[in-house]
Amino acid sequence: MAISSLQEHPGSEVTVWMADGIYPISEPLVFGPRELGEEGTLVFKAQQDAQPVISGGVEISGWIKNSEGLWEAALPKELDETSGFRELFISGKRAARARFPNEGYLRVKQAGVDRRTNFYFQKGDFPIPVNLEGVELVFLHDWSISRIGIQEIDTAADQLIAVDSIGARIPAFFTIDNWEPHPRYFLENAPEFLDADYEWIFLKSQNKVLLKLPQNVNPTNSKVSIPFSQGLIVVEGEENYPVKNIHFEGITFQYSKWEIPEKGYSGIQACHFDPRPSNEGWAVVPAAIISIWSENITFTDCNFRNLGGSGIWFGPGSKNCKIIDSSLKDIAGNGIMIGEGQDRIVNGQPWWKSAPEQVASGNVVENSTISQVGSQFYGAVGIWCGLTAQTAIKNNVLFDLPYTGISVGWMWSPEATPARENIISGNHIHEIMNILSDGGGIYLLGLQPESKVLDNRIHGVKVNAGRAESNGMFLDEGITGVLVEGNLVYDIAKSPLRFHRATTNLVRGNFFFSDDSNPPIRYNTTDEEAIEKVDNLFFSEGEPSYQKELSHAISRWEKKQRKKRKR
């Protein structure tokens, strides 16, 4: 009805008022230029006091308690022929897929000869599954993870053999023991691991779910849901015919499915991974909301939760799209993605060389809250921007993340690309890098002239799990001509600011608090003299005035943010 109105009255504005309740879908809602026309505005808006939910989930019912005290149920009929599922939610809260150990990690005893497909473990480290169907190895690298099936467990040799390479095939340094001789791992989805309340497993051969609950809890009194729809919204224009002016206001987007490749997920960085079995470029964990070749697509006061891939992606050709006053929570992959990487080919060359005007530009993320991303793929980031221009990320709160908060850039050299003038300002980033290493509250990569990192508050980086450092801000290879000003960084596992293979940049008026064993700024393969430093204040934890100065700095930052909000 709304689309037909736009077709009949081009240039008009049509509002679809959404009442309270759940709007179930089994496949994404697709908006294309041929249906909407070139002009006009389409708005999906919650009625006053309503909380509409666009849901790609399906509820599991028919629970019975078996002789072992576990609850079991068959999958709904619409799921019988699917490839399975990997997430289950009880009343909107993620339940743990049965794992061993329940907390913490096991450690590799020794990598196998090829350092790629197998390793040795200590005898008795974990219960040996009788059936390996569906059992998954979750292996942690420094800044990414692998999730991969198990081909064999040799109990005589105490050797675990995966179905494919553990870690990305390219780059070549993704070997089992490259970062640590005894890296971390755990195992998932075997009946032998189902020993804690609110754990579950899926037995694909029997098409049923097993769920362990406390003695007095009955699943029939809760809503047990699994994602079904592979994505929720697709806005898909064409290079010369973009989709324009679609707005979503006050809507919740919940439950979206993504199944890892048959040969496993081997992450590279920020939810980019080997596209097995193909060797062409890198793939990326898809988002529930995808917008490409689009302009002025906005999400205001929306909620995004319990999503099986990434959250939102403003991809190739996205211009002036916005996420404002919204919340993203419990996302399996990246929270928000803007722009793209290097791989797309235009006229026989990478797009950023042959068609730089196609760069995603003018996009905004503002006043939004992002937490618990990377629920499955720990190398995820809160907000990831690839090669983008004039992107503004401002006044957001990001916390409770396994890896980096905000990541901008996607070129491991100072080679020129369309990336430029990106602004990261006024964000509060804390309790991040909770699982992986070699990242930070803010991570910048590649040449992006006239970009600025301003007035951000970063703290709570306590884990330094792997070989590489975890920092407050990490400015990586090729960073040149960036202004780092007015930032407050404290309670960091290593240095508040780190440069790696960077050139000339300006660091001015920052407040850096560090412990006695780490410098406020670290320079890896970077000429310290090339980094201009003006009016920064450095405090070391052993100084008598440390706590007093930190309290004053936090108060000043909060006061400045309140003034911004009033404006």
XYZ file of C-alpha atoms in Angstrom:
567
model
C 0.000 0.000 0.000
C 2.736 2.481 1.010
C 4.887 1.682 -2.023
C 1.946 1.877 -4.425
C 1.091 5.299 -2.989
C 4.580 6.539 -3.766
C 4.371 5.147 -7.280
C 1.032 6.874 -7.845
C 2.139 10.148 -6.229
C 5.865 10.621 -6.868
C 7.543 13.090 -4.548
C 5.030 12.563 -1.740
C 5.701 11.367 1.806
C 4.027 8.221 3.048
C 4.061 7.188 6.712
C 3.344 3.641 7.808
C 2.228 3.782 11.438
C 3.124 0.620 13.307
C 1.043 -0.498 16.274
C 2.316 -2.356 19.324
C 3.141 -6.022 18.778
C 5.377 -8.462 16.925
C 5.592 -8.449 13.133
C 7.077 -11.836 12.156
C 8.933 -12.299 8.886
C 10.541 -15.377 7.346
C 12.739 -13.509 4.866
C 14.073 -9.954 4.608
C 11.898 -7.033 3.571
C 13.463 -5.692 0.363
C 13.278 -2.092 -0.847
C 14.548 -1.386 -4.357
C 14.592 1.692 -6.603
C 12.183 0.276 -9.170
C 9.471 -0.092 -6.538
C 9.976 3.228 -4.739
C 10.829 5.534 -7.594
C 13.447 8.266 -7.569
C 11.806 10.746 -5.212
C 9.403 10.688 -2.310
C 9.813 9.634 1.296
C 8.757 6.444 3.051
C 8.557 6.403 6.860
C 7.944 3.424 9.133
C 7.055 4.873 12.511
C 5.859 3.493 15.838
C 2.558 4.831 17.063
C 2.697 6.805 20.272
C 3.667 4.554 23.225
C 3.794 1.517 20.909
C 6.757 -0.876 20.728
C 6.547 -2.652 17.363
C 9.014 -5.489 16.813
C 10.051 -6.784 13.393
C 11.090 -10.327 14.263
C 12.893 -12.937 12.204
C 12.551 -15.533 14.943
C 10.351 -18.541 15.521
C 9.221 -19.941 18.841
C 9.959 -23.495 19.986
C 7.113 -25.218 21.804
C 6.045 -28.735 22.765
C 8.659 -29.165 25.485
C 8.814 -32.415 27.435
C 11.134 -33.443 30.240
C 13.133 -36.567 29.506
C 14.422 -39.252 31.866
C 17.711 -37.407 32.358
C 15.955 -34.286 33.605
C 16.605 -32.331 30.403
C 13.917 -30.530 28.419
C 13.629 -31.495 24.777
C 11.570 -30.320 21.827
C 11.438 -30.860 18.081
C 12.088 -27.936 15.790
C 9.039 -26.200 14.309
C 7.959 -27.545 10.934
C 9.215 -24.514 9.022
C 12.728 -25.322 10.244
C 12.790 -29.035 9.447
C 14.746 -28.639 6.212
C 17.078 -25.825 7.260
C 20.764 -26.319 7.905
C 20.276 -25.933 11.626
C 20.759 -23.020 13.935
C 23.368 -21.833 16.395
C 21.542 -19.437 18.722
C 18.691 -19.826 21.194
C 17.047 -17.144 23.308
C 14.883 -17.492 26.407
C 12.600 -14.489 26.860
C 14.986 -12.426 24.748
C 18.111 -13.473 26.656
C 20.847 -15.464 24.917
C 21.240 -18.995 26.291
C 24.694 -20.593 26.179
C 25.298 -23.360 23.676
C 26.745 -26.185 25.782
C 30.492 -25.718 26.038
C 33.525 -27.097 27.804
C 34.783 -25.616 29.963
C 31.779 -23.611 31.114
C 34.041 -20.689 32.039
C 37.504 -19.803 30.821
C 39.514 -21.762 28.289
C 41.597 -24.831 27.596
C 45.178 -24.485 26.358
C 46.784 -26.199 23.377
C 49.592 -28.503 24.518
C 51.396 -28.399 21.172
C 50.546 -27.556 17.565
C 50.557 -30.387 15.048
C 53.295 -30.741 12.434
C 51.507 -28.585 9.841
C 50.646 -25.964 12.509
C 47.307 -25.554 10.785
C 44.820 -28.384 11.038
C 45.501 -30.156 14.318
C 46.980 -29.913 17.787
C 47.688 -32.016 20.871
C 45.919 -31.644 24.209
C 46.588 -32.819 27.738
C 44.957 -36.171 28.502
C 41.743 -35.646 30.446
C 41.428 -31.982 29.428
C 37.816 -32.437 28.275
C 35.112 -35.136 27.979
C 35.499 -36.919 24.634
C 32.251 -36.641 22.617
C 30.881 -39.956 21.401
C 29.511 -38.318 18.245
C 31.379 -35.424 16.607
C 28.482 -34.287 14.407
C 27.871 -30.620 15.142
C 30.669 -30.340 17.707
C 32.593 -27.110 17.217
C 36.098 -26.024 18.097
C 36.299 -22.344 19.096
C 39.917 -21.248 18.774
C 41.215 -17.824 19.832
C 43.917 -15.983 17.883
C 45.192 -12.603 19.069
C 42.533 -10.446 17.385
C 40.198 -12.970 15.750
C 38.744 -16.435 16.266
C 37.994 -19.606 14.347
C 34.825 -21.677 14.715
C 35.300 -24.975 12.961
C 34.050 -28.550 12.999
C 36.074 -31.461 14.318
C 37.015 -34.320 12.014
C 38.597 -36.612 14.595
C 39.735 -36.817 18.196
C 42.518 -39.393 18.536
C 42.375 -40.462 22.175
C 45.521 -42.593 21.867
C 47.617 -39.662 20.691
C 45.559 -36.957 22.506
C 45.216 -35.174 19.204
C 42.346 -33.042 17.847
C 42.005 -32.773 14.066
C 39.738 -30.109 12.539
C 37.802 -30.413 9.276
C 39.946 -27.679 7.703
C 42.621 -25.131 8.523
C 42.310 -23.575 11.980
C 42.807 -19.905 11.194
C 42.651 -18.069 7.894
C 44.700 -19.513 5.049
C 45.776 -16.008 4.038
C 47.609 -14.143 5.584
C 50.071 -16.957 6.085
C 50.859 -16.074 9.698
C 47.510 -17.453 10.912
C 49.120 -20.599 12.261
C 48.002 -22.278 15.477
C 51.023 -21.191 17.502
C 52.011 -17.934 15.809
C 51.008 -15.658 18.676
C 51.254 -18.014 21.639
C 52.804 -21.498 21.988
C 49.767 -22.645 23.979
C 46.764 -20.676 22.672
C 43.265 -20.723 24.141
C 40.303 -22.747 22.907
C 37.046 -24.354 24.020
C 34.528 -26.829 22.577
C 30.795 -26.458 21.926
C 27.616 -28.404 21.157
C 28.053 -31.944 22.483
C 25.731 -33.758 24.938
C 28.774 -34.413 27.123
C 29.100 -30.655 27.708
C 25.464 -30.085 28.715
C 25.993 -29.692 32.448
C 25.034 -26.124 33.424
C 21.646 -24.432 33.757
C 20.488 -22.506 30.692
C 22.799 -24.437 28.383
C 21.401 -26.107 25.265
C 22.450 -28.203 22.289
C 20.934 -29.033 18.919
C 21.032 -32.644 17.746
C 20.684 -32.256 14.000
C 20.334 -35.963 13.227
C 17.373 -36.120 15.619
C 16.054 -32.662 14.755
C 15.633 -31.754 18.403
C 16.844 -29.336 20.999
C 17.996 -30.287 24.491
C 17.838 -27.631 27.189
C 19.005 -27.760 30.799
C 17.105 -25.553 33.227
C 16.946 -25.127 36.993
C 14.674 -27.598 38.780
C 11.818 -25.115 39.246
C 11.910 -23.564 35.762
C 9.606 -24.778 32.984
C 10.278 -23.594 29.391
C 6.560 -23.567 28.604
C 6.314 -20.512 30.853
C 8.923 -18.649 28.807
C 9.261 -17.683 25.179
C 12.053 -19.845 23.716
C 12.997 -18.504 20.289
C 15.563 -19.144 17.594
C 16.420 -16.948 14.580
C 14.879 -18.084 11.308
C 14.983 -15.249 8.745
C 18.400 -14.707 7.163
C 18.329 -10.936 7.472
C 15.534 -8.478 8.214
C 15.814 -5.412 5.947
C 17.550 -5.012 2.578
C 17.701 -1.576 0.942
C 19.274 -2.244 -2.426
C 19.660 0.446 -5.032
C 21.785 0.596 -8.141
C 24.878 2.684 -8.767
C 23.041 5.192 -10.942
C 19.642 4.669 -9.374
C 19.984 4.728 -5.561
C 17.210 4.098 -3.104
C 16.488 7.301 -1.199
C 14.633 8.627 1.808
C 13.489 5.615 3.822
C 13.209 6.226 7.544
C 12.573 3.908 10.488
C 11.546 5.441 13.821
C 10.914 3.762 17.169
C 11.071 0.176 15.856
C 12.782 -2.877 17.343
C 14.552 -5.358 15.047
C 15.035 -8.764 16.634
C 16.285 -12.232 15.648
C 18.196 -12.741 12.431
C 20.015 -15.890 11.364
C 23.452 -16.461 9.899
C 25.002 -19.905 9.593
C 28.777 -20.213 9.310
C 30.273 -21.842 6.175
C 30.286 -25.643 6.026
C 34.071 -25.746 6.436
C 33.987 -23.323 9.320
C 34.487 -19.668 10.142
C 38.099 -18.488 10.277
C 38.198 -14.830 11.133
C 40.836 -12.420 9.831
C 39.852 -9.056 11.306
C 36.634 -7.292 12.297
C 34.415 -10.218 11.175
C 36.070 -10.571 7.780
C 36.927 -14.201 7.114
C 38.067 -16.861 4.645
C 35.221 -17.429 2.139
C 35.860 -21.181 2.076
C 36.104 -22.995 -0.228
C 36.725 -19.934 -2.426
C 40.085 -18.173 -2.256
C 38.897 -14.932 -3.850
C 39.130 -11.997 -1.458
C 37.630 -11.893 2.020
C 34.014 -12.387 2.997
C 32.322 -10.551 5.865
C 29.687 -11.651 8.357
C 26.482 -10.208 6.830
C 24.240 -7.775 8.657
C 20.567 -8.093 9.533
C 20.003 -4.628 8.050
C 21.824 -4.008 4.752
C 21.728 -0.795 2.745
C 23.742 -0.388 -0.475
C 23.629 2.234 -3.209
C 21.365 4.286 -1.025
C 20.960 7.832 0.233
C 19.352 9.285 3.325
C 18.336 5.998 4.919
C 17.875 6.606 8.649
C 17.169 4.704 11.853
C 16.073 6.887 14.773
C 15.211 5.683 18.277
C 15.389 2.058 17.106
C 16.535 -1.082 18.921
C 18.560 -3.901 17.376
C 18.980 -7.032 19.467
C 19.573 -10.798 19.379
C 20.969 -10.750 15.839
C 22.880 -13.747 14.471
C 25.175 -11.971 12.022
C 26.172 -8.326 12.282
C 23.726 -5.536 13.050
C 23.547 -2.772 10.421
C 25.656 -2.219 7.308
C 25.661 0.946 5.226
C 27.647 -0.590 2.380
C 28.930 0.436 -1.070
C 27.569 3.731 -2.345
C 25.814 4.676 0.907
C 25.524 8.439 1.261
C 24.222 10.507 4.165
C 22.683 7.576 6.009
C 22.234 7.819 9.785
C 21.741 5.871 12.990
C 20.553 8.236 15.705
C 19.464 7.719 19.348
C 19.382 3.954 18.876
C 20.515 0.871 20.791
C 22.324 -2.259 19.597
C 22.724 -5.132 22.039
C 23.641 -8.811 21.814
C 24.859 -8.984 18.225
C 26.820 -12.056 17.051
C 29.142 -10.053 14.784
C 29.931 -6.367 14.276
C 27.444 -3.863 15.617
C 27.474 -1.250 12.846
C 29.413 -1.384 9.568
C 29.973 1.557 7.227
C 31.673 1.431 3.848
C 33.580 -1.540 2.483
C 36.979 -3.132 2.077
C 39.302 -3.250 -0.933
C 38.098 -6.277 -2.891
C 35.206 -5.145 -5.097
C 36.291 -4.876 -8.738
C 35.208 -2.095 -11.111
C 36.534 -2.023 -14.695
C 39.091 -4.692 -13.901
C 40.605 -2.849 -10.936
C 39.841 -2.474 -7.232
C 36.983 0.000 -6.918
C 38.983 2.467 -4.804
C 41.404 2.913 -7.707
C 39.049 2.915 -10.696
C 35.908 4.425 -9.120
C 36.841 6.313 -5.925
C 33.695 8.418 -6.214
C 31.738 5.341 -5.119
C 33.078 5.622 -1.561
C 30.492 5.571 1.207
C 30.401 9.144 2.510
C 28.617 11.495 4.861
C 27.226 8.726 7.050
C 26.554 9.306 10.756
C 26.273 7.293 13.983
C 25.213 9.555 16.837
C 23.922 9.325 20.420
C 23.573 5.559 20.253
C 24.468 2.765 22.672
C 26.281 -0.368 21.517
C 27.017 -3.314 23.805
C 27.576 -7.064 23.737
C 28.529 -7.246 20.073
C 30.709 -10.187 19.091
C 28.523 -12.584 21.052
C 29.708 -15.398 18.752
C 32.520 -13.892 16.704
C 34.770 -12.277 19.290
C 36.839 -10.377 16.749
C 33.828 -8.124 16.105
C 33.913 -4.373 16.756
C 31.212 -2.018 17.958
C 31.428 0.279 14.922
C 33.519 -0.760 11.902
C 34.241 1.589 9.010
C 36.219 0.394 6.026
C 37.292 2.821 3.299
C 34.936 5.709 4.052
C 34.884 9.478 3.731
C 33.415 12.160 6.003
C 31.974 9.599 8.387
C 30.905 11.075 11.743
C 30.846 8.861 14.833
C 29.911 11.081 17.735
C 28.576 11.006 21.279
C 27.947 7.266 21.401
C 28.412 4.875 24.315
C 30.150 1.557 23.603
C 30.829 -1.009 26.310
C 31.024 -4.707 27.192
C 32.821 -5.697 23.992
C 35.211 -8.617 23.358
C 37.471 -6.568 21.097
C 37.791 -3.028 19.687
C 35.196 -0.300 20.180
C 35.488 1.798 16.993
C 37.592 0.804 13.957
C 38.088 3.098 10.937
C 40.200 2.320 7.857
C 41.096 -0.736 5.763
C 44.472 -0.237 4.086
C 47.676 -1.652 5.608
C 49.936 0.991 4.059
C 50.082 4.742 3.387
C 48.722 4.238 -0.137
C 46.096 6.829 -1.014
C 42.425 5.775 -1.131
C 39.154 7.744 -1.027
C 39.233 7.490 2.809
C 39.388 10.985 4.330
C 37.913 13.432 6.854
C 36.459 10.896 9.246
C 35.528 12.277 12.666
C 35.357 10.241 15.898
C 34.277 12.573 18.698
C 32.716 12.591 22.150
C 32.315 8.832 22.461
C 32.419 7.013 25.805
C 34.118 3.647 25.278
C 34.719 1.327 28.217
C 35.013 -2.308 29.341
C 36.311 -3.410 25.948
C 39.021 -5.823 24.745
C 37.443 -8.270 27.198
C 38.584 -11.400 25.319
C 41.049 -10.609 22.511
C 44.143 -8.414 22.058
C 45.843 -6.045 19.615
C 43.097 -3.454 19.436
C 41.714 -0.660 21.552
C 38.906 1.722 22.262
C 39.600 3.421 18.928
C 41.586 1.816 16.085
C 42.616 3.674 12.925
C 44.245 2.104 9.875
C 45.606 3.442 6.591
C 45.906 6.889 5.068
C 42.795 8.987 5.797
C 43.908 12.639 5.717
C 42.180 15.314 7.817
C 40.569 12.713 10.051
C 40.125 13.617 13.712
C 39.862 11.789 17.037
C 38.392 14.311 19.467
C 37.179 14.401 23.076
C 36.632 10.669 23.502
C 36.683 8.997 26.922
C 38.218 5.523 26.958
C 38.801 3.246 29.949
C 38.394 -0.286 31.216
C 40.843 -2.122 28.927
C 41.966 -4.721 31.448
C 42.707 -7.793 29.351
C 45.916 -8.207 27.427
C 45.425 -11.831 26.445
C 47.749 -12.475 23.537
C 51.174 -11.432 22.303
C 50.190 -7.975 21.070
C 49.123 -5.017 23.182
C 45.664 -3.743 24.061
C 45.545 0.051 24.109
C 43.220 2.962 24.593
C 43.820 4.202 21.051
C 45.779 2.310 18.406
C 46.814 4.177 15.242
C 48.125 1.525 12.884
C 49.925 1.295 9.550
C 49.845 4.287 7.242
C 48.154 6.733 9.617
C 49.201 10.240 8.525
C 47.800 13.718 9.072
C 45.403 12.718 11.859
C 44.565 15.033 14.757
C 44.236 13.348 18.185
C 42.923 15.991 20.567
C 41.159 16.357 23.911
C 40.827 12.642 24.634
C 40.713 11.198 28.166
C 42.260 7.727 28.458
C 42.806 5.773 31.692
C 42.642 2.291 33.256
C 44.352 0.680 30.248
C 46.214 -2.642 30.245
C 49.092 -1.134 28.281
C 49.752 2.347 26.852
C 46.858 4.816 26.405
C 48.033 5.547 22.847
C 50.067 3.386 20.456
C 51.395 4.108 16.979
C 52.518 1.390 14.571
C 54.187 2.260 11.267
C 52.612 5.696 11.401
C 54.126 8.914 10.063
C 53.349 12.565 10.886
C 50.376 13.160 13.185
C 49.383 15.741 15.801
C 48.611 14.715 19.405
C 47.334 17.747 21.312
C 45.663 18.515 24.633
C 44.996 14.930 25.703
C 44.834 13.473 29.212
C 46.691 10.167 29.376
C 46.771 8.137 32.606
C 49.017 5.063 32.616
C 50.497 2.609 35.084
C 54.138 2.859 36.098
C 55.290 0.075 33.764
C 53.961 1.556 30.512
C 54.666 4.828 28.705
C 51.670 7.055 27.885
C 52.512 6.754 24.174
C 54.208 3.763 22.576
C 55.892 3.864 19.169
C 56.158 0.601 17.207
C 58.244 1.068 14.034
C 57.301 4.737 14.223
C 59.637 7.732 14.420
C 58.797 9.351 17.753
C 59.967 12.728 16.469
C 57.447 12.586 13.611
C 54.558 12.614 16.090
C 53.984 16.222 17.130
C 52.911 16.448 20.771
C 51.452 19.686 22.145
C 49.983 20.481 25.584
C 49.245 16.890 26.586
C 49.054 15.936 30.256
C 50.581 12.620 31.302
C 50.008 10.994 34.686
C 51.580 7.827 36.056
C 49.775 5.669 38.581
C 52.560 5.970 41.163
C 52.266 9.750 41.406
C 50.556 11.090 44.578
C 48.197 13.301 42.564
C 47.113 10.530 40.161
C 43.632 9.841 41.573
C 42.874 13.510 42.185
C 43.857 14.481 38.648
C 41.863 11.582 37.221
C 38.721 12.608 39.119
C 39.087 16.184 37.868
C 39.612 15.014 34.290
C 36.489 12.822 34.378
C 34.423 15.702 35.795
C 35.643 18.045 33.052
C 34.815 15.512 30.341
C 31.310 14.914 31.710
C 30.668 18.647 31.993
C 31.730 19.161 28.384
C 29.377 16.382 27.230
C 26.448 17.899 29.143
C 27.037 21.199 27.381
C 27.019 19.430 24.019
C 23.687 17.760 24.786
C 22.115 21.093 25.788
C 23.121 22.579 22.448
